[in-house]
Coordinates of N, CA and C in Angstrom, one line a residue:
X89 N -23.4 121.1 -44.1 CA -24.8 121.1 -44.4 C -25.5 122.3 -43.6
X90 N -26.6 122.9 -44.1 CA -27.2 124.2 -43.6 C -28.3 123.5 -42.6
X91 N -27.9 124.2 -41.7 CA -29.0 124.3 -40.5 C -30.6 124.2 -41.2
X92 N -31.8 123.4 -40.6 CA -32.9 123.6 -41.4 C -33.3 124.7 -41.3
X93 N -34.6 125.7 -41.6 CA -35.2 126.6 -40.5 C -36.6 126.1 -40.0
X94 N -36.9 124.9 -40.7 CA -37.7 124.4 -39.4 C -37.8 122.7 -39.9
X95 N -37.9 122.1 -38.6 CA -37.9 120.7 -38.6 C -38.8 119.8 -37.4
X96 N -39.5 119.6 -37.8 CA -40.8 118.6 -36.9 C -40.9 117.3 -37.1
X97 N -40.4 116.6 -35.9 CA -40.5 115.0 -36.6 C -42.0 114.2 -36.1
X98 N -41.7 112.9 -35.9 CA -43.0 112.8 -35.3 C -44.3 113.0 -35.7
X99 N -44.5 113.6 -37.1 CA -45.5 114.3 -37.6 C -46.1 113.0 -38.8
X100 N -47.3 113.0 -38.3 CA -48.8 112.4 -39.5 C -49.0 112.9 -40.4
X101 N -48.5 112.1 -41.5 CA -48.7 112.6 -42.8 C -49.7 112.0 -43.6
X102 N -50.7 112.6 -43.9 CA -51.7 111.8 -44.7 C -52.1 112.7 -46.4
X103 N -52.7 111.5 -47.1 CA -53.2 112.4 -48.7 C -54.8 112.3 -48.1
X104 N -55.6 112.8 -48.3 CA -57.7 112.6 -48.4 C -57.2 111.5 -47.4
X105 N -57.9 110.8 -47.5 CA -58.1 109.9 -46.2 C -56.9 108.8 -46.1
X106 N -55.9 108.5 -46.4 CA -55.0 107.9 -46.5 C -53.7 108.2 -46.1
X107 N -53.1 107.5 -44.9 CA -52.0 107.8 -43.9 C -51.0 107.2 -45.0
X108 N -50.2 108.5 -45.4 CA -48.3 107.9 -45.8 C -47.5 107.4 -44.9
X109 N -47.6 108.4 -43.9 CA -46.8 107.7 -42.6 C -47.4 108.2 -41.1
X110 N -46.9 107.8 -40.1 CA -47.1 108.3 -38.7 C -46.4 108.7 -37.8
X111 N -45.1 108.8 -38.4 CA -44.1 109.1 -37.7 C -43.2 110.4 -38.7
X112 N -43.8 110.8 -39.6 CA -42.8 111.5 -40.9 C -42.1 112.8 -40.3
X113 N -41.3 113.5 -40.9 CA -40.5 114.4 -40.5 C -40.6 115.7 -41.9
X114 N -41.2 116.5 -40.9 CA -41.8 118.2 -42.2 C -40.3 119.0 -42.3
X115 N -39.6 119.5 -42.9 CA -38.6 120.2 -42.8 C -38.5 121.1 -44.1
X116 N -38.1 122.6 -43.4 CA -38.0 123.7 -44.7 C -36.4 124.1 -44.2
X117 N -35.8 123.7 -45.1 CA -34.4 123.9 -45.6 C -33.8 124.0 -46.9
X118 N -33.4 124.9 -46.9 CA -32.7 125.8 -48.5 C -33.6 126.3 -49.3
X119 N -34.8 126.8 -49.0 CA -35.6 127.2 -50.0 C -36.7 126.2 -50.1
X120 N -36.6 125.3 -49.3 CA -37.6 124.2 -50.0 C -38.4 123.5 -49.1
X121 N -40.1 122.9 -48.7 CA -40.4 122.5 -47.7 C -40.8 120.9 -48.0
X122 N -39.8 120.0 -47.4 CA -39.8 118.5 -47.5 C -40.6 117.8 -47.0
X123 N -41.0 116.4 -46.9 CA -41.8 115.6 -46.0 C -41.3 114.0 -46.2
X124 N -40.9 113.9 -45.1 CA -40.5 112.4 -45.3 C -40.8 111.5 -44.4
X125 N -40.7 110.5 -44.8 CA -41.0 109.3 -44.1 C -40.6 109.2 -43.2
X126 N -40.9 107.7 -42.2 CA -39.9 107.9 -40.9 C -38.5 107.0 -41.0
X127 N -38.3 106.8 -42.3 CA -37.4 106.2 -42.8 C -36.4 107.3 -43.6
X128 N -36.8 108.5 -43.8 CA -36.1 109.4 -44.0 C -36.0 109.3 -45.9
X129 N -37.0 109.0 -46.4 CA -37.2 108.9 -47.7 C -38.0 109.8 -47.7
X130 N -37.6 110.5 -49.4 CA -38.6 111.7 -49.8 C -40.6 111.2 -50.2
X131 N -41.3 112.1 -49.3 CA -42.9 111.6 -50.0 C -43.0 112.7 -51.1
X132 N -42.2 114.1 -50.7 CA -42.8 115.2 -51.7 C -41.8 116.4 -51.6
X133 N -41.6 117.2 -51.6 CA -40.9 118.4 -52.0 C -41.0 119.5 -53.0
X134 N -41.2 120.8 -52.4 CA -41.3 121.9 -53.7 C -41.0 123.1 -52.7
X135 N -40.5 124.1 -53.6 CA -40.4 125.1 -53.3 C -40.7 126.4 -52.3
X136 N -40.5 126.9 -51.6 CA -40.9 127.0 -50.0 C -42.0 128.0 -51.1
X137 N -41.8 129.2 -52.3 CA -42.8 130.2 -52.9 C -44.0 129.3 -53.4
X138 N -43.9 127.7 -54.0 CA -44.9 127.1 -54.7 C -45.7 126.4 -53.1
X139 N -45.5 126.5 -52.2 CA -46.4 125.8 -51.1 C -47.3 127.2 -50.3
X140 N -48.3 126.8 -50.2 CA -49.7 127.6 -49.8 C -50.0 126.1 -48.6
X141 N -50.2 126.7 -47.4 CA -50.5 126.2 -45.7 C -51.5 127.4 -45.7
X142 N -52.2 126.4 -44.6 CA -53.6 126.7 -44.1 C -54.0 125.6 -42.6
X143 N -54.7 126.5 -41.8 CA -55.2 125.4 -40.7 C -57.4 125.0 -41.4
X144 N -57.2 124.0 -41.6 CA -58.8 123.4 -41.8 C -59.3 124.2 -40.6
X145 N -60.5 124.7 -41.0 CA -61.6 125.0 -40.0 C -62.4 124.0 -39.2
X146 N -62.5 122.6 -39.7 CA -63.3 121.7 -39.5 C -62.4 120.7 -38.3
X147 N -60.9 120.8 -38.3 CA -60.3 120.1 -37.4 C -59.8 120.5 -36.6
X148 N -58.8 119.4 -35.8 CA -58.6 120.3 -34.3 C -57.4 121.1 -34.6
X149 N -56.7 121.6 -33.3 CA -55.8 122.7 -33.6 C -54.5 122.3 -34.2
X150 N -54.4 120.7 -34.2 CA -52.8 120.5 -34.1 C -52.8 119.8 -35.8
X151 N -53.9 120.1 -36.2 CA -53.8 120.0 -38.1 C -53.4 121.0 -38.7
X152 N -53.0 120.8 -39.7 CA -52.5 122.1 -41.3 C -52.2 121.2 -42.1
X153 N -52.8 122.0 -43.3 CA -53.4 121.8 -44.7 C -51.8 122.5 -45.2
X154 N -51.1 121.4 -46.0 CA -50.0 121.8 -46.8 C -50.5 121.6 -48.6
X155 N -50.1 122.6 -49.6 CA -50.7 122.3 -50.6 C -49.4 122.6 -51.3
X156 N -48.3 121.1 -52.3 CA -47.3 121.6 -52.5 C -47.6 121.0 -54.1
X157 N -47.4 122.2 -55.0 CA -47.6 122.0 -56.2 C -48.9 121.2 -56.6
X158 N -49.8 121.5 -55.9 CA -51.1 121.3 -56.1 C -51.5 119.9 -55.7
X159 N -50.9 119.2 -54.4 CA -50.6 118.1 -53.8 C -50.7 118.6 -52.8
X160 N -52.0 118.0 -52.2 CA -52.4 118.7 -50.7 C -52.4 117.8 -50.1
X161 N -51.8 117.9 -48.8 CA -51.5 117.1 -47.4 C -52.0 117.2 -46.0
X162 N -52.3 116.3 -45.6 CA -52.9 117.0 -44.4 C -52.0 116.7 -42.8
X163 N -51.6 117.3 -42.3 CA -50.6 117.3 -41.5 C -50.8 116.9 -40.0
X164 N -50.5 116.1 -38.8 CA -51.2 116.3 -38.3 C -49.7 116.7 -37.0
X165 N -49.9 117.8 -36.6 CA -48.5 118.3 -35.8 C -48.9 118.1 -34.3
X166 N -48.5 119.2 -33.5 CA -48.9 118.8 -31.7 C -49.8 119.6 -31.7
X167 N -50.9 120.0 -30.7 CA -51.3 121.1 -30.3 C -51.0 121.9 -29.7
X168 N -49.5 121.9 -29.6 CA -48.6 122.8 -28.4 C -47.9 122.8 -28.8
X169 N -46.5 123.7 -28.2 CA -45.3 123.2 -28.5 C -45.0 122.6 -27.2
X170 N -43.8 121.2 -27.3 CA -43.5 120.8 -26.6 C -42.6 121.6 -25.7
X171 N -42.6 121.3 -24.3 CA -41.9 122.2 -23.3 C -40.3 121.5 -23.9
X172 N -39.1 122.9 -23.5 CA -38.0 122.3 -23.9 C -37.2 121.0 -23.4
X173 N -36.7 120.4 -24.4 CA -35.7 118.9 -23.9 C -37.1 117.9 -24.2
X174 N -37.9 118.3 -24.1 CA -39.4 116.8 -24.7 C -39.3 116.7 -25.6
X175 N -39.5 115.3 -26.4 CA -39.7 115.2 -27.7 C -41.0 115.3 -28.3
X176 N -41.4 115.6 -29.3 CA -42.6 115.6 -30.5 C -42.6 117.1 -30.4
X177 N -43.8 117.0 -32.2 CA -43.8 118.2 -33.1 C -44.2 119.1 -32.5
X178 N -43.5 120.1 -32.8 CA -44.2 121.6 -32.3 C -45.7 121.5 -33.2
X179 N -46.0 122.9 -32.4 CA -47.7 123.4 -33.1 C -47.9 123.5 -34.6
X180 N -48.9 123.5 -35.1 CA -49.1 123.5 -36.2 C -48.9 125.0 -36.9
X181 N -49.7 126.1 -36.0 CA -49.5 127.0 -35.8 C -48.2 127.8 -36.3
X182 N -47.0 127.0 -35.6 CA -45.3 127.4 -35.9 C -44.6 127.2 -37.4
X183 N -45.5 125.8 -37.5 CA -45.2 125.2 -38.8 C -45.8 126.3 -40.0
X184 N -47.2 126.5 -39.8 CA -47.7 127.6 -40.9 C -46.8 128.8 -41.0
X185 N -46.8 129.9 -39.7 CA -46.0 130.9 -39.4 C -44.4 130.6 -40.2
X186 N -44.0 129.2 -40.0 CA -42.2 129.4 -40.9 C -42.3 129.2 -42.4
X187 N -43.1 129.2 -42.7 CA -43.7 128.9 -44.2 C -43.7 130.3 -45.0
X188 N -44.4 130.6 -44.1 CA -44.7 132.1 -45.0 C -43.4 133.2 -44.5
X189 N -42.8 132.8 -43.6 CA -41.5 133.2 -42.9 C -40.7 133.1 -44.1
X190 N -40.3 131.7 -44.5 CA -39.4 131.7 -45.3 C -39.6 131.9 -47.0
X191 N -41.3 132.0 -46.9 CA -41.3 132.7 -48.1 C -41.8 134.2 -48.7
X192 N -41.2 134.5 -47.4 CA -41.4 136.4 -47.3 C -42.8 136.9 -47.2
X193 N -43.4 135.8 -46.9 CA -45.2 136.1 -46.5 C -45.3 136.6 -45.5
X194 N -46.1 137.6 -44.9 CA -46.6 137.8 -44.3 C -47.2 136.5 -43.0
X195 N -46.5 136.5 -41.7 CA -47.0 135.5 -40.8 C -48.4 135.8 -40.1

């Protein structure tokens, strides 16, 4: 199985005002950026070229706006990255930057 190139667990996943989960896990592996439950079931998936990320202006630092095939999400990651060997999600920040990483965008 391929290594992810990025994987954040622990992460708040919500649609408009409505929590899917609170514990979900964001992962871009093989071309593609996933979101799953904390049960490890698929909420959504598409193509790392079809997803457009953004940080909201209106919220705090540790949000990002995922919009996958026109299914926008609201993310809610750390405001930091965690120091190493701690658990929870890196920054949101990291998360936008491997997006456009792995889809040859400009970070």
């Amino acid at each position: 199985m391929v290594e992810p190139e990025f994987r954040a667990t622990g992460v708040r996943i919500g649609k408009r005002l409505r929590s899917l989960t609170r514990a979900g896990t964001v992962r871009i592996s093989g071309g593609r950026v996933e979101l799953l439950t904390s049960y490890g079931s698929e909420i959504d998936s598409a193509p790392v070229q079809a997803v457009r990320v953004s940080r909201p202006w209106f919220a705090p630092q540790d949000r990002a706006l995922a919009d996958l095939d026109g299914k926008r999400y609201l993310l809610t990651l750390g405001e930091r990255d965690p120091a190493p060997g701690e658990p929870g999600p890196p920054a949101a920040r990291r998360f936008i930057e491997a997006v456009r990483r792995a889809a040859g965008r400009r970070a």
